[in-house]
Each structure stands twice: as structure tokens, then as C-alpha cells.
PDB file of C-alpha atoms in Angstrom:
ATOM      1  CA  GLY H   1       4.172 -15.746   7.363  1.00 38.00           C
ATOM      2  CA  GLU H   2       1.911 -13.652   9.536  1.00 41.00           C
ATOM      3  CA  SER H   3      -1.679 -13.112   8.474  1.00 44.00           C
ATOM      4  CA  VAL H   4      -2.736  -9.699   7.285  1.00 47.00           C
ATOM      5  CA  GLY H   5      -6.347 -10.819   7.334  1.00 48.00           C
ATOM      6  CA  LEU H   6      -7.102 -10.815  11.053  1.00 52.00           C
ATOM      7  CA  HIS H   7     -10.549  -9.423  11.884  1.00 64.00           C
ATOM      8  CA  LEU H   8     -11.250  -8.404   8.299  1.00 79.00           C
ATOM      9  CA  PRO H   9     -14.478  -8.932   6.387  1.00 90.00           C
ATOM     10  CA  THR H  10     -14.228 -12.261   4.592  1.00 92.00           C
ATOM     11  CA  LEU H  11     -15.615 -13.310   1.237  1.00 95.00           C
ATOM     12  CA  SER H  12     -15.674 -17.034   0.605  1.00 96.00           C
ATOM     13  CA  VAL H  13     -16.231 -18.265  -2.963  1.00 96.00           C
ATOM     14  CA  GLN H  14     -16.039 -21.512  -4.853  1.00 97.00           C
ATOM     15  CA  GLU H  15     -13.264 -21.987  -7.385  1.00 97.00           C
ATOM     16  CA  GLY H  16     -14.498 -20.966 -10.803  1.00 97.00           C
ATOM     17  CA  ASP H  17     -17.142 -18.563  -9.504  1.00 97.00           C
ATOM     18  CA  ASN H  18     -16.949 -14.803  -9.957  1.00 97.00           C
ATOM     19  CA  SER H  19     -15.984 -12.652  -6.959  1.00 97.00           C
ATOM     20  CA  ILE H  20     -17.078  -9.122  -6.199  1.00 97.00           C
ATOM     21  CA  ILE H  21     -15.220  -7.137  -3.564  1.00 96.00           C
ATOM     22  CA  ASN H  22     -16.657  -3.794  -2.521  1.00 95.00           C
ATOM     23  CA  CYS H  23     -15.101  -0.676  -1.083  1.00 94.00           C
ATOM     24  CA  ALA H  24     -16.525   2.618   0.141  1.00 93.00           C
ATOM     25  CA  TYR H  25     -14.022   5.433  -0.200  1.00 90.00           C
ATOM     26  CA  SER H  26     -13.890   8.454   2.009  1.00 84.00           C
ATOM     27  CA  ASN H  27     -12.933  11.572   0.059  1.00 88.00           C
ATOM     28  CA  SER H  28     -15.216  12.967  -2.627  1.00 89.00           C
ATOM     29  CA  ALA H  29     -12.192  14.843  -4.004  1.00 88.00           C
ATOM     30  CA  SER H  30     -10.305  11.607  -4.669  1.00 90.00           C
ATOM     31  CA  ASP H  31      -9.728  11.119  -8.365  1.00 89.00           C
ATOM     32  CA  TYR H  32      -7.468   8.091  -8.594  1.00 90.00           C
ATOM     33  CA  PHE H  33      -8.172   4.627  -7.217  1.00 93.00           C
ATOM     34  CA  ILE H  34      -6.170   1.427  -7.035  1.00 93.00           C
ATOM     35  CA  TRP H  35      -6.878  -2.144  -6.017  1.00 96.00           C
ATOM     36  CA  TYR H  36      -4.115  -4.112  -4.350  1.00 96.00           C
ATOM     37  CA  LYS H  37      -3.794  -7.782  -3.476  1.00 97.00           C
ATOM     38  CA  GLN H  38      -1.780  -8.731  -0.417  1.00 96.00           C
ATOM     39  CA  GLU H  39      -0.754 -12.277   0.336  1.00 95.00           C
ATOM     40  CA  SER H  40       0.421 -13.316   3.757  1.00 90.00           C
ATOM     41  CA  GLY H  41       3.954 -12.128   4.463  1.00 86.00           C
ATOM     42  CA  LYS H  42       4.191 -10.007   1.312  1.00 91.00           C
ATOM     43  CA  GLY H  43       3.758  -6.403   0.300  1.00 94.00           C
ATOM     44  CA  PRO H  44       0.633  -5.230  -1.583  1.00 95.00           C
ATOM     45  CA  GLN H  45       0.621  -6.155  -5.273  1.00 95.00           C
ATOM     46  CA  PHE H  46      -0.892  -3.760  -7.819  1.00 93.00           C
ATOM     47  CA  ILE H  47      -3.946  -5.213  -9.591  1.00 95.00           C
ATOM     48  CA  ILE H  48      -5.717  -2.433 -11.471  1.00 95.00           C
ATOM     49  CA  ASP H  49      -6.329   1.294 -11.241  1.00 93.00           C
ATOM     50  CA  ILE H  50      -8.978   3.721 -12.455  1.00 94.00           C
ATOM     51  CA  ARG H  51      -9.260   7.490 -12.703  1.00 92.00           C
ATOM     52  CA  SER H  52     -12.345   9.440 -11.786  1.00 92.00           C
ATOM     53  CA  ASN H  53     -13.130  10.316 -15.403  1.00 93.00           C
ATOM     54  CA  MET H  54     -13.977   6.659 -15.993  1.00 96.00           C
ATOM     55  CA  ASP H  55     -16.609   4.405 -14.431  1.00 96.00           C
ATOM     56  CA  LYS H  56     -15.262   1.068 -15.592  1.00 97.00           C
ATOM     57  CA  ARG H  57     -11.930  -0.436 -16.472  1.00 97.00           C
ATOM     58  CA  GLN H  58     -11.058  -3.991 -17.399  1.00 97.00           C
ATOM     59  CA  GLY H  59      -7.883  -5.981 -17.008  1.00 95.00           C
ATOM     60  CA  GLN H  60      -7.048  -9.618 -17.286  1.00 93.00           C
ATOM     61  CA  ARG H  61      -9.855 -11.430 -15.393  1.00 96.00           C
ATOM     62  CA  VAL H  62     -10.497  -8.288 -13.322  1.00 98.00           C
ATOM     63  CA  THR H  63     -12.858  -5.350 -13.703  1.00 98.00           C
ATOM     64  CA  VAL H  64     -13.039  -2.254 -11.541  1.00 98.00           C
ATOM     65  CA  LEU H  65     -16.250  -0.237 -11.301  1.00 97.00           C
ATOM     66  CA  LEU H  66     -16.402   3.273  -9.910  1.00 97.00           C
ATOM     67  CA  ASN H  67     -19.574   4.988  -8.726  1.00 96.00           C
ATOM     68  CA  LYS H  68     -18.680   8.522  -7.718  1.00 93.00           C
ATOM     69  CA  THR H  69     -22.236   9.402  -6.744  1.00 94.00           C
ATOM     70  CA  VAL H  70     -22.149   7.059  -3.772  1.00 94.00           C
ATOM     71  CA  LYS H  71     -18.346   6.936  -3.413  1.00 93.00           C
ATOM     72  CA  HIS H  72     -18.211   3.229  -4.118  1.00 94.00           C
ATOM     73  CA  LEU H  73     -15.597   1.088  -5.800  1.00 95.00           C
ATOM     74  CA  SER H  74     -15.802  -2.588  -6.660  1.00 96.00           C
ATOM     75  CA  LEU H  75     -13.415  -5.216  -7.941  1.00 97.00           C
ATOM     76  CA  GLN H  76     -14.786  -8.111  -9.933  1.00 98.00           C
ATOM     77  CA  ILE H  77     -12.645 -11.205 -10.399  1.00 98.00           C
ATOM     78  CA  ALA H  78     -13.807 -13.643 -13.058  1.00 97.00           C
ATOM     79  CA  ALA H  79     -13.354 -17.403 -12.685  1.00 97.00           C
ATOM     80  CA  THR H  80     -11.774 -17.085  -9.258  1.00 97.00           C
ATOM     81  CA  GLN H  81      -8.815 -19.382  -8.651  1.00 96.00           C
ATOM     82  CA  PRO H  82      -7.179 -20.647  -5.427  1.00 96.00           C
ATOM     83  CA  GLY H  83      -4.243 -18.346  -6.170  1.00 96.00           C
ATOM     84  CA  ASP H  84      -6.598 -15.386  -5.820  1.00 97.00           C
ATOM     85  CA  SER H  85      -6.909 -16.081  -2.083  1.00 97.00           C
ATOM     86  CA  ALA H  86      -5.510 -13.010  -0.339  1.00 97.00           C
ATOM     87  CA  VAL H  87      -6.518  -9.746   1.316  1.00 96.00           C
ATOM     88  CA  TYR H  88      -7.691  -7.095  -1.127  1.00 97.00           C
ATOM     89  CA  PHE H  89      -7.373  -3.386  -0.428  1.00 96.00           C
ATOM     90  CA  CYS H  90      -8.765  -0.435  -2.274  1.00 95.00           C
ATOM     91  CA  ALA H  91      -6.772   2.782  -2.103  1.00 93.00           C
ATOM     92  CA  GLU H  92      -7.658   6.339  -3.081  1.00 92.00           C
ATOM     93  CA  ASN H  93      -5.679   9.414  -3.952  1.00 87.00           C
ATOM     94  CA  TYR H  94      -6.409  12.939  -5.142  1.00 76.00           C
ATOM     95  CA  ASP H  95      -4.649  15.386  -7.447  1.00 66.00           C
ATOM     96  CA  GLY H  96      -4.631  12.911 -10.289  1.00 55.00           C
ATOM     97  CA  GLY H  97      -2.557  10.436  -8.385  1.00 53.00           C
ATOM     98  CA  SER H  98       0.497  12.644  -8.432  1.00 58.00           C
ATOM     99  CA  GLN H  99       0.634  12.657  -4.680  1.00 66.00           C
ATOM    100  CA  GLY H 100       2.277   9.568  -3.259  1.00 72.00           C
ATOM    101  CA  ASN H 101      -0.039   9.351  -0.296  1.00 84.00           C
ATOM    102  CA  LEU H 102      -2.516   6.593  -0.928  1.00 89.00           C
ATOM    103  CA  ILE H 103      -5.337   6.186   1.571  1.00 90.00           C
ATOM    104  CA  PHE H 104      -6.150   2.532   2.062  1.00 92.00           C
ATOM    105  CA  GLY H 105      -9.451   0.963   2.991  1.00 89.00           C
ATOM    106  CA  LYS H 106      -9.787  -1.711   5.662  1.00 87.00           C
ATOM    107  CA  GLY H 107      -9.404  -4.662   3.313  1.00 93.00           C
ATOM    108  CA  THR H 108     -11.407  -7.769   2.470  1.00 96.00           C
ATOM    109  CA  LYS H 109     -10.111 -11.285   2.840  1.00 96.00           C
ATOM    110  CA  LEU H 110     -10.957 -13.475  -0.145  1.00 97.00           C
ATOM    111  CA  SER H 111     -10.986 -17.207   0.490  1.00 96.00           C
ATOM    112  CA  VAL H 112     -11.331 -19.516  -2.518  1.00 96.00           C
ATOM    113  CA  LYS H 113     -12.563 -23.039  -1.899  1.00 93.00           C
ATOM    114  CA  PRO H 114     -11.305 -25.684  -4.343  1.00 88.00           C
TER     115      PRO H 114
ATOM    116  CA  ASP M   1      13.757  -6.530 -13.581  1.00 60.00           C
ATOM    117  CA  ALA M   2      14.287  -6.133  -9.862  1.00 80.00           C
ATOM    118  CA  GLY M   3      11.320  -4.857  -7.904  1.00 93.00           C
ATOM    119  CA  VAL M   4      11.387  -2.694  -4.819  1.00 96.00           C
ATOM    120  CA  THR M   5      13.787  -4.103  -2.246  1.00 97.00           C
ATOM    121  CA  GLN M   6      13.782  -3.449   1.490  1.00 98.00           C
ATOM    122  CA  SER M   7      16.174  -4.305   4.278  1.00 97.00           C
ATOM    123  CA  PRO M   8      16.221  -5.822   6.757  1.00 97.00           C
ATOM    124  CA  THR M   9      13.299  -8.235   6.414  1.00 96.00           C
ATOM    125  CA  HIS M  10      12.826  -8.584  10.152  1.00 96.00           C
ATOM    126  CA  LEU M  11      14.010  -6.542  13.100  1.00 96.00           C
ATOM    127  CA  ILE M  12      13.560  -6.777  16.843  1.00 98.00           C
ATOM    128  CA  LYS M  13      14.190  -3.727  19.021  1.00 98.00           C
ATOM    129  CA  THR M  14      13.411  -2.673  22.568  1.00 98.00           C
ATOM    130  CA  ARG M  15      11.482   0.388  23.682  1.00 98.00           C
ATOM    131  CA  GLY M  16      13.464   3.610  23.475  1.00 98.00           C
ATOM    132  CA  GLN M  17      15.841   2.370  20.799  1.00 98.00           C
ATOM    133  CA  GLN M  18      16.219   3.805  17.324  1.00 98.00           C
ATOM    134  CA  VAL M  19      15.822   1.989  14.019  1.00 98.00           C
ATOM    135  CA  THR M  20      16.735   2.653  10.378  1.00 98.00           C
ATOM    136  CA  LEU M  21      14.936   0.910   7.543  1.00 98.00           C
ATOM    137  CA  ARG M  22      16.158   0.947   3.956  1.00 98.00           C
ATOM    138  CA  CYS M  23      14.484   0.878   0.584  1.00 98.00           C
ATOM    139  CA  SER M  24      15.733   0.659  -2.999  1.00 98.00           C
ATOM    140  CA  PRO M  25      13.144   1.668  -5.614  1.00 96.00           C
ATOM    141  CA  ILE M  26      12.601   0.154  -9.026  1.00 95.00           C
ATOM    142  CA  SER M  27      15.238   1.396 -11.438  1.00 94.00           C
ATOM    143  CA  GLY M  28      14.092   4.674 -12.989  1.00 92.00           C
ATOM    144  CA  HIS M  29      11.549   5.459 -10.266  1.00 92.00           C
ATOM    145  CA  LYS M  30      12.159   8.781  -8.565  1.00 91.00           C
ATOM    146  CA  SER M  31       9.369   8.722  -6.000  1.00 92.00           C
ATOM    147  CA  VAL M  32       9.467   6.701  -2.795  1.00 94.00           C
ATOM    148  CA  SER M  33       6.675   6.503  -0.237  1.00 94.00           C
ATOM    149  CA  TRP M  34       6.699   4.864   3.181  1.00 97.00           C
ATOM    150  CA  TYR M  35       3.727   3.202   4.857  1.00 97.00           C
ATOM    151  CA  GLN M  36       3.097   1.568   8.206  1.00 97.00           C
ATOM    152  CA  GLN M  37       0.840  -1.476   8.302  1.00 96.00           C
ATOM    153  CA  VAL M  38      -0.371  -2.691  11.671  1.00 94.00           C
ATOM    154  CA  LEU M  39      -1.579  -6.289  11.743  1.00 89.00           C
ATOM    155  CA  GLY M  40      -5.120  -6.585  10.426  1.00 87.00           C
ATOM    156  CA  GLN M  41      -5.275  -3.087   8.937  1.00 91.00           C
ATOM    157  CA  GLY M  42      -4.504  -1.361   5.690  1.00 93.00           C
ATOM    158  CA  PRO M  43      -1.220   0.513   5.185  1.00 95.00           C
ATOM    159  CA  GLN M  44      -1.041   4.086   6.524  1.00 95.00           C
ATOM    160  CA  PHE M  45       0.942   6.745   4.712  1.00 94.00           C
ATOM    161  CA  ILE M  46       4.014   8.104   6.512  1.00 96.00           C
ATOM    162  CA  PHE M  47       6.146   9.989   3.954  1.00 92.00           C
ATOM    163  CA  GLN M  48       6.649  10.608   0.268  1.00 92.00           C
ATOM    164  CA  TYR M  49       9.922  11.715  -1.286  1.00 93.00           C
ATOM    165  CA  TYR M  50      10.373  12.803  -4.874  1.00 90.00           C
ATOM    166  CA  GLU M  51      13.687  13.888  -6.324  1.00 89.00           C
ATOM    167  CA  LYS M  52      15.174  13.886  -2.820  1.00 90.00           C
ATOM    168  CA  GLU M  53      12.603  16.314  -1.440  1.00 91.00           C
ATOM    169  CA  GLU M  54       9.789  15.577   0.994  1.00 92.00           C
ATOM    170  CA  ARG M  55       6.502  15.928  -0.872  1.00 89.00           C
ATOM    171  CA  GLY M  56       4.073  14.646   1.710  1.00 88.00           C
ATOM    172  CA  ARG M  57       3.827  13.603   5.316  1.00 91.00           C
ATOM    173  CA  GLY M  58       1.145  11.603   7.077  1.00 91.00           C
ATOM    174  CA  ASN M  59      -0.119  11.943  10.614  1.00 93.00           C
ATOM    175  CA  PHE M  60       2.917  10.522  12.391  1.00 96.00           C
ATOM    176  CA  PRO M  61       4.963  12.060  15.240  1.00 97.00           C
ATOM    177  CA  ASP M  62       8.321  13.752  14.753  1.00 96.00           C
ATOM    178  CA  ARG M  63      10.014  10.572  15.949  1.00 98.00           C
ATOM    179  CA  PHE M  64       9.574   9.423  12.359  1.00 98.00           C
ATOM    180  CA  SER M  65      11.902  10.887   9.753  1.00 97.00           C
ATOM    181  CA  ALA M  66      13.118   9.905   6.320  1.00 97.00           C
ATOM    182  CA  ARG M  67      15.417  10.933   3.555  1.00 97.00           C
ATOM    183  CA  GLN M  68      16.089  10.102  -0.064  1.00 97.00           C
ATOM    184  CA  PHE M  69      19.545   9.777  -1.571  1.00 97.00           C
ATOM    185  CA  PRO M  70      20.859  10.870  -5.010  1.00 95.00           C
ATOM    186  CA  ASN M  71      20.374   7.313  -6.288  1.00 95.00           C
ATOM    187  CA  TYR M  72      16.708   7.562  -5.153  1.00 96.00           C
ATOM    188  CA  SER M  73      17.063   4.962  -2.407  1.00 97.00           C
ATOM    189  CA  SER M  74      15.527   5.956   0.888  1.00 98.00           C
ATOM    190  CA  GLU M  75      15.809   5.460   4.621  1.00 98.00           C
ATOM    191  CA  LEU M  76      13.116   5.648   7.265  1.00 98.00           C
ATOM    192  CA  ASN M  77      14.255   6.413  10.806  1.00 98.00           C
ATOM    193  CA  VAL M  78      12.214   5.964  13.937  1.00 98.00           C
ATOM    194  CA  ASN M  79      13.528   7.267  17.265  1.00 98.00           C
ATOM    195  CA  ALA M  80      12.465   6.450  20.817  1.00 98.00           C
ATOM    196  CA  LEU M  81      10.604   3.329  19.771  1.00 98.00           C
ATOM    197  CA  LEU M  82       7.282   2.524  21.408  1.00 98.00           C
ATOM    198  CA  LEU M  83       5.503  -0.816  21.587  1.00 97.00           C
ATOM    199  CA  GLY M  84       2.886   0.617  19.217  1.00 96.00           C
ATOM    200  CA  ASP M  85       5.508   1.074  16.506  1.00 98.00           C
ATOM    201  CA  SER M  86       5.519  -2.675  15.963  1.00 97.00           C
ATOM    202  CA  ALA M  87       4.285  -3.108  12.408  1.00 97.00           C
ATOM    203  CA  LEU M  88       5.162  -3.978   8.839  1.00 97.00           C
ATOM    204  CA  TYR M  89       6.886  -1.011   7.225  1.00 98.00           C
ATOM    205  CA  LEU M  90       6.324  -0.841   3.504  1.00 98.00           C
ATOM    206  CA  CYS M  91       8.156   1.119   0.872  1.00 97.00           C
ATOM    207  CA  ALA M  92       6.561   1.881  -2.487  1.00 95.00           C
ATOM    208  CA  SER M  93       8.158   3.391  -5.565  1.00 94.00           C
ATOM    209  CA  SER M  94       6.660   5.075  -8.582  1.00 90.00           C
ATOM    210  CA  LEU M  95       7.723   7.228 -11.493  1.00 84.00           C
ATOM    211  CA  TRP M  96       6.173  10.353 -10.039  1.00 70.00           C
ATOM    212  CA  GLY M  97       3.735   9.251  -7.312  1.00 58.00           C
ATOM    213  CA  ASN M  98       0.972   7.579  -9.250  1.00 70.00           C
ATOM    214  CA  GLU M  99       0.997   3.816  -9.755  1.00 82.00           C
ATOM    215  CA  GLN M 100       2.891   2.629  -6.719  1.00 89.00           C
ATOM    216  CA  PHE M 101       4.746  -0.659  -6.494  1.00 92.00           C
ATOM    217  CA  PHE M 102       5.392  -2.039  -3.040  1.00 95.00           C
ATOM    218  CA  GLY M 103       8.337  -3.893  -1.606  1.00 96.00           C
ATOM    219  CA  PRO M 104       8.004  -6.919   0.684  1.00 96.00           C
ATOM    220  CA  GLY M 105       8.265  -4.782   3.808  1.00 97.00           C
ATOM    221  CA  THR M 106      10.298  -4.832   6.995  1.00 98.00           C
ATOM    222  CA  ARG M 107       8.646  -6.464   9.987  1.00 97.00           C
ATOM    223  CA  LEU M 108       9.568  -4.434  13.088  1.00 98.00           C
ATOM    224  CA  THR M 109       8.881  -5.861  16.529  1.00 97.00           C
ATOM    225  CA  VAL M 110       9.353  -3.614  19.563  1.00 98.00           C
ATOM    226  CA  LEU M 111       9.656  -5.395  22.912  1.00 97.00           C
TER     227      LEU M 111
END
């Protein structure tokens, strides 16, 4: 399949290490945020979301941190595996996420070395 | 459970032609959104439909149009195709616009 990761920032980690992917969002009025994973030739896959009334949310092996003061979002992946290799996008939305118009960041390509 | 499905998977058109892309949402989802993803970039919002009504529109020309049917499936139409319309077109469904689940996309190539 075609690569969605051309000319994107790349994070290279060793298998088993923790990964941290960062995202600066644009709209201070945004109140709903999502992280997506996109593998080559596929559509974005939902990973985890967080609302602006929270600053941290945990899922299975993933944690999202939200810092509204500096409009920064991060995704932490614990014990990174080769299957985590993909492009990761953050997306923002306002009005509590009821509007179906997500604004996506530029993406980060995660490469996991075995 | 079936996820979001899109057809066709690939499409090749020439400049000036028209194209129709189709999307079937997850069963029970009433909201469908369309996105355009150019190679190497994040998806860009085109339209959202909820309960067959347009609820949002991104910064795309009038050559782009869409509609949603009573069964909540949706079509995206693009007229007078330009080379710059070559992209992956993604459809996402959700219950009411929040947590969006994406289909595999339709890869459109305009020659």
C-alpha cells in the first residue's frame, strides 16, 4: 500500500521501550481530542480520546495527556511493539465533540525497531 | 460487527470527469463525515451529515457535494475533477458526531 508517512516527523524507538508522541493543537476553544493510528493503505484507527475537563486518560498500554495552558497533547505508548509502527495523528474538535468536523494535526511516523 | 465500508477501493479518472464515492456507516450510526487525505498529510474535513441533513462543511469548492440516504449511507460527489483532487477519501461514522470510526478509504487518482 502507499505510505501515509512521507515527509512526516519520525520517532524511532526500540521494541519494549516507551514512546511519547507530541501534538500541538490550534484552537483554544477545542474541547475534545482524539488520537488515531494509521497504517499504510488503511483508514485511521481510533486509539483514545479525552475531553477538556480532564488532563489525563489511560487505556490499554496508552495514556493521553492534555495541557490546555500550552495547547499540547501527548500520547504515551508503553512497551512499544512492532505492530505499533504506523503514523499517529491527533485530532481536535469543539462543542463537546458533537460536531463531526475533526481537525487533524500533521502526524508523526512511529518506527519500532525489533 | 461490520465496520465502515467504502466503495470503490480505487478509482482512476481524468480531468474534468465526475466521480461518486459511497460509504456505509456502522449499523446504528446516524452521522457520516467525509475527509480528504492528500499523501503525507492529515485528513481534511469536507462534510458532515446527521439524520440526512448537512451539519457541517469544510473549506472545499462547490464542486464537492454529498448526501445521506434514509438508511444513513452516504455519497460524495466531485464534479469537474482536477489533478489536485487526487487523494484518499475517507468516510467516518459516529453515533452523533463524537467518536468517529473511519473506513478504509477510496483512493482517487486523477490523470
